[in-house]
Amino acid sequence: MIELASGIPQVVWIVPIGIALWLVVWRVKFEKMEQAFGLSGLAILVFAVSVWWLSPDWGALGTQAMSFSPPAGEPLPTYLFYAITLFAAAMTPYEVFFFSSGGLDEGWDADMLNMQRVNVMVGFPLGGILSVGIAAAAASALLPTGMDVETFGQVVLPVALALGVGGMAVALVGFFAATVGAALETGLSCGYMMGQYFGWSWGKRLRPVNAARFHVTVALCLLAGVIVVQTGLDPILITEVSLVFSAVALPLTYLPVLIVAWRRRSSTARSSIRTRIRWAKWTT
Amino acid sequence: MALALTGCSGWALSSGSELEQEAQKVHTQIQVMSLVATAARTQAHPASNSLHVMLDDAENELEDNQSALASLPADEPGRTEILDLTRAAFGTLGPLRTAIDDRDTAGLDRLRQELDSPPSPPRSAASRW
């Protein structure tokens, strides 16, 4: 996307961006990271706005959105593959490690629970709206042409058609923020996982001298990402393959969380029943 | 399960004969060029960097398509027509870049019309045309 904005080949940008990411992870506080990249990511809303400019057939768009079957000519395995990867993309396992460990790292306590609930209740639907906006813009501008979307430039074409250079610049800012945010999350979650598994002292809040192995792990993960991208492998293909493995790891990640949540709810319910029985005995 | 999904993805991404896949890729690049021409036509100040990068991507892809098509058996039905279409798309790239740089709206319109009505290859080779 930087290549799209600057015209300079992406290979030139990989190392500087990698170093910049490492500096952000090391020096910038959680709160600043969340505010800067979270708010900038909202720029992706430009896709939803561009759908209005493209004046699609709203009826057909609604039918496509509500249809749970492959479109005409699309093989079922292709449809299922994208359905599964979409599901995996929305619930990637690293997010569980990142948010649970990041919560500890940032010093969340019970008082912040309500705010986090609001974050989830508002943030996840908002993310869904952003995704639907991208899909709707692509369905309006690209689907009728029968083309396959293969490059990043093709993804922003609907915005370029609807809103011109200004809209495309906003879309690129949004994608940059979302991509940098994801890179920071994955880098940190690698450090969290390794730190917790091996029993190291871990946390972004700790200075490198106090959590050297955690900080080195995060730096090495970012370096690994730089090396993989530098090989010239198609990043979209890498993402698709990684989402396949995410889909496999999904039940292993969420099942323990669901079991713990269910047990806690059950114990709360049991406690409530005990209280009612005591109340009934007392009244009789 | 990972292997099954990977196999599924491989099948999903490679359905159809090699010629059909190449025809679809050429079709995609022609559509990209047409949309780029439309975007450049509709905006007062073309984002020439971004549009040129999109055209560079299309050129690279067309080069790959040309190599792949050249390696297919010469007597395969539809191969020659798709190869001609790829060459025609190549020929349009230069004038399209110039028209974007010059903000030549009449030239962009003409090129878009050319791209939107390419010579049709046989249905058996390119079912999506």
Coordinates of C-alpha atoms in Angstrom, one line a residue:
Chain A
M1 CA 0.0 0.0 0.0
I2 CA 3.0 2.3 0.6
E3 CA 4.0 1.5 -3.0
L4 CA 0.6 2.6 -4.1
A5 CA 0.9 5.9 -2.2
S6 CA 4.5 6.7 -3.1
G7 CA 5.2 4.8 -6.4
I8 CA 8.4 3.5 -4.8
P9 CA 8.6 -0.3 -4.9
Q10 CA 7.6 -2.1 -1.8
V11 CA 10.9 -3.9 -1.4
V12 CA 12.5 -0.6 -0.5
W13 CA 10.1 -0.1 2.3
I14 CA 10.2 -3.5 4.0
V15 CA 13.3 -2.9 6.2
P16 CA 12.5 0.7 7.3
I17 CA 8.9 -0.4 8.2
G18 CA 10.2 -3.3 10.1
I19 CA 12.6 -1.1 12.1
A20 CA 9.8 1.5 12.7
L21 CA 7.5 -1.3 14.0
W22 CA 10.2 -2.4 16.4
L23 CA 10.7 1.1 17.7
V24 CA 6.9 1.5 18.2
V25 CA 6.7 -1.8 20.1
W26 CA 9.6 -0.8 22.2
R27 CA 9.0 2.9 22.9
V28 CA 5.3 3.7 22.4
K29 CA 2.8 3.2 25.2
F30 CA -0.2 0.9 24.8
E31 CA -2.7 3.7 25.1
K32 CA -1.0 5.7 22.4
M33 CA -0.8 2.7 20.1
E34 CA -4.5 2.0 20.5
Q35 CA -5.5 5.5 20.0
A36 CA -3.3 6.2 16.9
F37 CA -3.9 3.0 15.0
G38 CA -7.4 2.3 16.2
L39 CA -8.7 5.7 15.3
S40 CA -6.8 5.8 12.0
G41 CA -8.2 2.4 11.1
L42 CA -11.7 3.9 11.1
A43 CA -10.6 5.5 7.8
I44 CA -11.6 2.2 6.2
L45 CA -15.2 3.5 6.6
V46 CA -14.5 5.2 3.3
F47 CA -15.4 1.9 1.5
A48 CA -18.9 2.0 3.0
V49 CA -19.2 5.7 1.9
S50 CA -18.0 4.8 -1.6
V51 CA -20.8 2.2 -1.9
W52 CA -23.3 5.1 -2.0
W53 CA -21.4 6.9 -4.7
L54 CA -21.2 3.7 -6.8
S55 CA -25.1 3.5 -6.8
P56 CA -25.3 -0.3 -6.8
D57 CA -28.5 -2.3 -7.3
W58 CA -29.4 -2.4 -3.6
G59 CA -31.8 -5.3 -4.0
A60 CA -29.2 -7.4 -5.7
L61 CA -26.6 -6.4 -3.1
G62 CA -29.0 -7.4 -0.3
T63 CA -29.8 -10.7 -1.9
Q64 CA -26.0 -11.5 -2.3
A65 CA -25.4 -10.6 1.4
M66 CA -28.3 -12.8 2.6
S67 CA -27.6 -15.7 0.4
F68 CA -25.8 -18.7 2.1
S69 CA -24.9 -20.6 -1.1
P70 CA -22.2 -20.3 -3.7
P71 CA -22.9 -17.9 -6.6
A72 CA -23.6 -19.4 -10.0
G73 CA -20.5 -21.0 -11.5
E74 CA -18.6 -21.0 -8.1
P75 CA -17.6 -24.5 -7.0
L76 CA -18.7 -25.4 -3.5
P77 CA -15.2 -26.1 -2.2
T78 CA -14.1 -22.6 -3.2
Y79 CA -17.1 -21.1 -1.4
L80 CA -16.5 -23.2 1.8
F81 CA -12.8 -22.4 1.7
Y82 CA -13.5 -18.6 1.8
A83 CA -16.2 -19.1 4.3
I84 CA -13.9 -20.9 6.7
T85 CA -11.0 -18.5 6.2
L86 CA -13.3 -15.5 6.7
F87 CA -14.4 -17.1 10.0
A88 CA -10.8 -17.7 11.0
A89 CA -9.8 -14.1 10.1
A90 CA -12.5 -12.8 12.4
M91 CA -11.4 -15.0 15.3
T92 CA -7.7 -15.5 14.9
P93 CA -6.2 -17.4 17.9
Y94 CA -3.5 -14.8 18.5
E95 CA -6.1 -12.3 19.5
V96 CA -7.0 -14.3 22.6
F97 CA -3.3 -14.3 23.7
F98 CA -2.9 -10.6 22.8
F99 CA -6.0 -9.3 24.5
S100 CA -5.8 -11.5 27.7
S101 CA -2.1 -10.9 28.2
G102 CA -2.3 -7.3 27.0
G103 CA -5.0 -6.7 29.6
L104 CA -2.6 -7.9 32.3
D105 CA 0.3 -6.0 30.8
E106 CA -1.8 -2.8 30.8
G107 CA -3.0 -3.4 34.4
W108 CA -6.7 -3.9 33.8
D109 CA -8.8 -4.5 36.9
A110 CA -12.4 -5.3 37.7
D111 CA -13.4 -1.6 37.5
M112 CA -12.5 -1.6 33.8
L113 CA -14.7 -4.6 33.0
N114 CA -17.7 -2.5 31.9
M115 CA -15.5 -0.3 29.6
Q116 CA -14.0 -3.5 28.0
R117 CA -17.5 -4.9 27.5
V118 CA -18.5 -1.7 25.7
N119 CA -15.3 -2.0 23.6
V120 CA -16.3 -5.5 22.6
M121 CA -20.0 -4.7 22.0
V122 CA -19.2 -1.6 19.9
G123 CA -15.8 -2.6 18.4
F124 CA -16.7 -6.0 17.0
P125 CA -19.8 -4.9 15.2
L126 CA -17.9 -1.8 13.9
G127 CA -15.2 -4.1 12.5
G128 CA -18.0 -6.1 10.9
I129 CA -19.4 -3.0 9.3
L130 CA -16.0 -2.1 8.0
S131 CA -15.6 -5.5 6.5
V132 CA -19.1 -5.5 5.0
G133 CA -18.3 -2.1 3.5
I134 CA -15.2 -3.4 1.7
A135 CA -17.2 -6.5 0.5
A136 CA -20.1 -4.3 -0.7
A137 CA -17.8 -1.9 -2.6
A138 CA -16.1 -4.8 -4.3
A139 CA -19.4 -6.4 -5.1
S140 CA -20.7 -3.2 -6.6
A141 CA -17.6 -2.2 -8.7
L142 CA -15.6 -5.4 -9.3
L143 CA -18.0 -8.3 -9.3
P144 CA -19.9 -7.2 -12.4
T145 CA -16.7 -7.2 -14.4
G146 CA -16.0 -10.9 -13.6
M147 CA -12.4 -10.2 -12.6
D148 CA -10.5 -11.9 -9.8
V149 CA -9.1 -9.6 -7.1
E150 CA -5.4 -10.5 -6.8
T151 CA -3.5 -7.4 -5.7
F152 CA -3.9 -4.7 -3.1
G153 CA -4.3 -2.0 -5.7
Q154 CA -7.4 -3.8 -7.1
V155 CA -9.0 -3.7 -3.6
V156 CA -8.9 0.1 -3.5
L157 CA -10.1 0.5 -7.1
P158 CA -13.8 0.8 -6.0
V159 CA -12.9 3.8 -3.8
A160 CA -10.8 5.3 -6.6
L161 CA -13.8 5.0 -9.0
A162 CA -16.2 6.5 -6.4
L163 CA -14.2 9.2 -4.6
G164 CA -11.1 9.7 -6.7
V165 CA -7.7 10.5 -5.3
G166 CA -8.9 11.8 -1.9
G167 CA -10.9 8.7 -1.2
M168 CA -8.1 6.4 -2.2
A169 CA -5.7 8.3 0.1
V170 CA -8.1 7.9 3.0
A171 CA -8.5 4.2 2.2
L172 CA -4.7 3.7 2.2
V173 CA -4.3 5.5 5.5
G174 CA -7.0 3.1 7.0
F175 CA -5.3 0.0 5.6
F176 CA -1.9 1.2 6.8
A177 CA -3.2 1.7 10.3
A178 CA -5.0 -1.7 10.3
T179 CA -1.9 -3.5 9.0
V180 CA 0.5 -1.8 11.4
G181 CA -1.9 -2.5 14.3
A182 CA -2.1 -6.2 13.3
A183 CA 1.7 -6.4 13.0
L184 CA 2.1 -5.0 16.5
E185 CA -0.6 -7.3 17.9
T186 CA 1.0 -10.5 16.4
G187 CA 4.5 -9.4 17.4
L188 CA 3.5 -8.8 21.0
S189 CA 1.4 -11.9 21.2
C190 CA 4.4 -14.0 20.1
G191 CA 6.3 -12.5 23.0
Y192 CA 3.5 -13.1 25.4
M193 CA 3.1 -16.7 24.4
M194 CA 6.8 -17.5 24.6
G195 CA 7.2 -15.6 27.9
Q196 CA 4.3 -17.4 29.5
Y197 CA 5.2 -20.8 28.2
F198 CA 8.8 -20.7 29.3
G199 CA 8.1 -18.7 32.5
W200 CA 10.1 -15.6 31.6
S201 CA 9.3 -12.2 33.0
W202 CA 7.2 -10.7 30.3
G203 CA 5.4 -7.5 29.5
K204 CA 5.6 -4.4 27.3
R205 CA 5.5 -2.3 30.5
L206 CA 8.8 -3.8 31.6
R207 CA 12.0 -2.3 30.5
P208 CA 14.1 -4.5 28.1
V209 CA 16.7 -4.9 30.9
N210 CA 14.0 -6.5 33.1
A211 CA 12.4 -8.6 30.4
A212 CA 15.2 -9.1 27.9
R213 CA 13.9 -12.4 26.5
F214 CA 10.4 -11.1 26.0
H215 CA 11.7 -8.0 24.1
V216 CA 14.2 -10.1 22.1
T217 CA 11.4 -12.5 21.1
V218 CA 9.2 -9.7 19.9
A219 CA 12.1 -8.2 17.9
L220 CA 12.9 -11.6 16.4
C221 CA 9.3 -12.2 15.4
L222 CA 9.3 -8.8 13.6
L223 CA 12.6 -9.7 11.9
A224 CA 11.1 -13.0 10.8
G225 CA 8.2 -11.1 9.2
V226 CA 10.6 -8.8 7.5
I227 CA 12.6 -11.7 6.1
V228 CA 9.4 -13.6 4.9
V229 CA 8.1 -10.4 3.1
Q230 CA 11.6 -9.7 1.6
T231 CA 11.6 -13.1 -0.1
G232 CA 8.9 -11.7 -2.4
L233 CA 6.3 -14.3 -1.5
D234 CA 2.8 -13.2 -2.2
P235 CA 1.5 -11.7 1.1
I236 CA -2.1 -12.5 0.3
L237 CA -1.2 -16.1 -0.3
I238 CA 0.7 -16.2 3.0
T239 CA -2.3 -14.7 4.7
E240 CA -4.6 -17.3 3.2
V241 CA -2.4 -20.2 4.2
S242 CA -2.0 -18.8 7.8
L243 CA -5.8 -18.5 8.0
V244 CA -6.1 -22.1 7.2
F245 CA -3.9 -23.0 10.2
S246 CA -5.8 -20.4 12.3
A247 CA -9.1 -22.2 11.4
V248 CA -7.6 -25.5 12.6
A249 CA -6.3 -24.0 15.9
L250 CA -9.6 -22.2 16.5
P251 CA -11.4 -24.9 18.5
L252 CA -8.3 -25.6 20.5
T253 CA -8.1 -21.9 21.4
Y254 CA -11.7 -21.1 22.2
L255 CA -12.9 -24.4 23.7
P256 CA -11.0 -23.9 27.0
V257 CA -12.2 -20.3 27.2
L258 CA -15.8 -21.4 26.7
I259 CA -15.5 -24.2 29.2
V260 CA -14.1 -21.8 31.9
A261 CA -16.9 -19.3 31.1
W262 CA -19.5 -22.0 31.3
R263 CA -18.2 -23.3 34.6
R264 CA -18.2 -19.8 36.0
R265 CA -21.7 -19.2 34.9
S266 CA -22.8 -22.6 36.3
S267 CA -21.2 -21.9 39.6
T268 CA -22.9 -18.4 39.7
A269 CA -26.2 -20.1 38.8
R270 CA -25.7 -22.8 41.6
S271 CA -24.9 -20.0 44.1
S272 CA -28.1 -18.2 43.1
I273 CA -30.2 -21.4 43.5
R274 CA -28.6 -22.0 47.0
T275 CA -29.6 -18.4 48.0
R276 CA -33.1 -19.0 46.8
I277 CA -33.4 -22.3 48.8
R278 CA -32.1 -20.5 51.9
W279 CA -34.6 -17.7 51.4
A280 CA -37.4 -20.3 50.9
K281 CA -36.4 -22.1 54.1
W282 CA -36.2 -18.8 56.1
T283 CA -39.7 -17.7 54.9
T284 CA -41.3 -21.0 55.7
Chain B
M1 CA -7.8 -31.0 8.8
A2 CA -5.1 -28.5 7.9
L3 CA -4.1 -30.8 5.0
A4 CA -7.7 -31.1 3.9
L5 CA -8.2 -27.3 4.0
T6 CA -4.9 -26.7 2.2
G7 CA -6.0 -29.3 -0.5
C8 CA -9.3 -27.6 -0.7
S9 CA -7.7 -24.2 -1.2
G10 CA -5.4 -25.6 -3.8
W11 CA -8.3 -27.1 -5.7
A12 CA -10.3 -23.9 -5.2
L13 CA -7.6 -21.7 -6.6
S14 CA -6.7 -24.0 -9.5
S15 CA -10.1 -25.2 -10.8
G16 CA -10.4 -25.3 -14.6
S17 CA -7.8 -26.1 -17.3
E18 CA -4.5 -24.2 -17.5
L19 CA -5.8 -22.3 -20.5
E20 CA -9.0 -21.3 -18.8
Q21 CA -7.0 -20.1 -15.8
E22 CA -4.8 -18.0 -18.0
A23 CA -7.8 -16.6 -19.9
Q24 CA -9.3 -15.6 -16.6
K25 CA -6.1 -13.9 -15.5
V26 CA -5.8 -11.9 -18.8
H27 CA -9.5 -11.0 -18.4
T28 CA -8.8 -9.7 -14.9
Q29 CA -5.9 -7.5 -16.1
I30 CA -7.9 -6.0 -18.9
Q31 CA -10.7 -5.2 -16.5
V32 CA -8.2 -3.6 -14.1
M33 CA -6.9 -1.4 -17.0
S34 CA -10.5 -0.5 -17.9
L35 CA -11.3 0.5 -14.3
V36 CA -8.0 2.5 -14.0
A37 CA -9.0 4.4 -17.2
T38 CA -12.4 5.1 -15.7
A39 CA -10.9 6.2 -12.3
A40 CA -8.5 8.5 -14.1
R41 CA -11.3 9.8 -16.3
T42 CA -13.7 10.6 -13.4
Q43 CA -11.3 12.4 -11.0
A44 CA -10.1 15.9 -11.5
H45 CA -6.6 15.2 -10.2
P46 CA -5.6 11.7 -11.0
A47 CA -3.6 9.8 -8.4
S48 CA -1.1 9.0 -11.0
N49 CA 1.3 7.2 -8.5
S50 CA -1.4 4.7 -7.4
L51 CA -2.9 4.2 -10.9
H52 CA 0.6 3.7 -12.4
V53 CA 1.4 1.1 -9.7
M54 CA -1.9 -0.7 -10.6
L55 CA -0.8 -0.7 -14.3
D56 CA 2.7 -1.9 -13.4
D57 CA 1.0 -4.9 -11.5
A58 CA -1.2 -5.5 -14.6
E59 CA 1.9 -5.5 -16.8
N60 CA 3.8 -7.9 -14.7
E61 CA 0.8 -10.3 -14.6
L62 CA 0.4 -10.0 -18.4
E63 CA 4.0 -10.9 -18.8
D64 CA 3.5 -14.0 -16.7
N65 CA 0.4 -14.9 -18.7
Q66 CA 2.2 -14.5 -21.9
S67 CA 5.0 -16.9 -20.8
A68 CA 2.5 -19.4 -19.5
L69 CA 0.5 -19.3 -22.7
A70 CA 3.6 -19.6 -24.8
S71 CA 4.5 -22.8 -23.0
L72 CA 1.1 -24.5 -23.8
P73 CA 0.8 -26.7 -26.9
A74 CA 0.4 -24.6 -30.0
D75 CA -2.6 -26.6 -31.2
E76 CA -4.7 -26.1 -28.1
P77 CA -8.0 -24.5 -29.1
G78 CA -8.2 -20.8 -28.0
R79 CA -4.5 -20.4 -27.2
T80 CA -3.7 -18.2 -30.1
E81 CA -6.7 -15.9 -29.6
I82 CA -5.8 -15.4 -25.9
L83 CA -2.2 -14.8 -26.7
D84 CA -3.3 -12.1 -29.3
L85 CA -5.5 -10.6 -26.6
T86 CA -2.6 -10.5 -24.2
R87 CA -0.5 -8.7 -26.8
A88 CA -3.3 -6.3 -27.5
A89 CA -3.6 -5.5 -23.8
F90 CA 0.2 -4.9 -23.7
G91 CA -0.1 -2.5 -26.6
T92 CA -2.8 -0.5 -24.7
L93 CA -0.6 -0.1 -21.5
G94 CA 1.7 2.6 -23.0
P95 CA -1.1 4.8 -24.4
L96 CA -3.0 4.4 -21.2
R97 CA -0.1 5.6 -19.1
T98 CA 0.4 8.6 -21.4
A99 CA -3.3 9.5 -21.3
I100 CA -3.3 9.4 -17.5
D101 CA -0.2 11.6 -17.3
D102 CA -1.6 14.1 -19.9
R103 CA -5.2 14.0 -18.3
D104 CA -6.4 13.3 -21.8
T105 CA -10.0 12.5 -21.1
A106 CA -10.9 11.8 -24.7
G107 CA -8.0 9.4 -25.0
L108 CA -9.0 7.7 -21.7
D109 CA -12.6 7.3 -23.0
R110 CA -11.4 5.7 -26.3
L111 CA -9.0 3.3 -24.5
R112 CA -11.7 2.3 -22.0
Q113 CA -14.0 1.5 -24.9
E114 CA -11.3 -0.6 -26.6
L115 CA -10.6 -2.4 -23.4
D116 CA -14.3 -3.1 -22.7
S117 CA -14.9 -4.6 -26.1
P118 CA -11.9 -6.9 -26.7
P119 CA -12.1 -9.5 -29.5
S120 CA -13.9 -12.5 -28.0
P121 CA -12.0 -15.8 -27.5
P122 CA -13.8 -19.1 -28.0
R123 CA -16.3 -19.9 -25.2
S124 CA -14.6 -23.2 -24.5
A125 CA -11.4 -21.4 -23.6
A126 CA -12.7 -18.4 -21.7
S127 CA -16.2 -19.1 -20.4
R128 CA -16.3 -15.8 -18.4
W129 CA -16.0 -13.5 -21.5

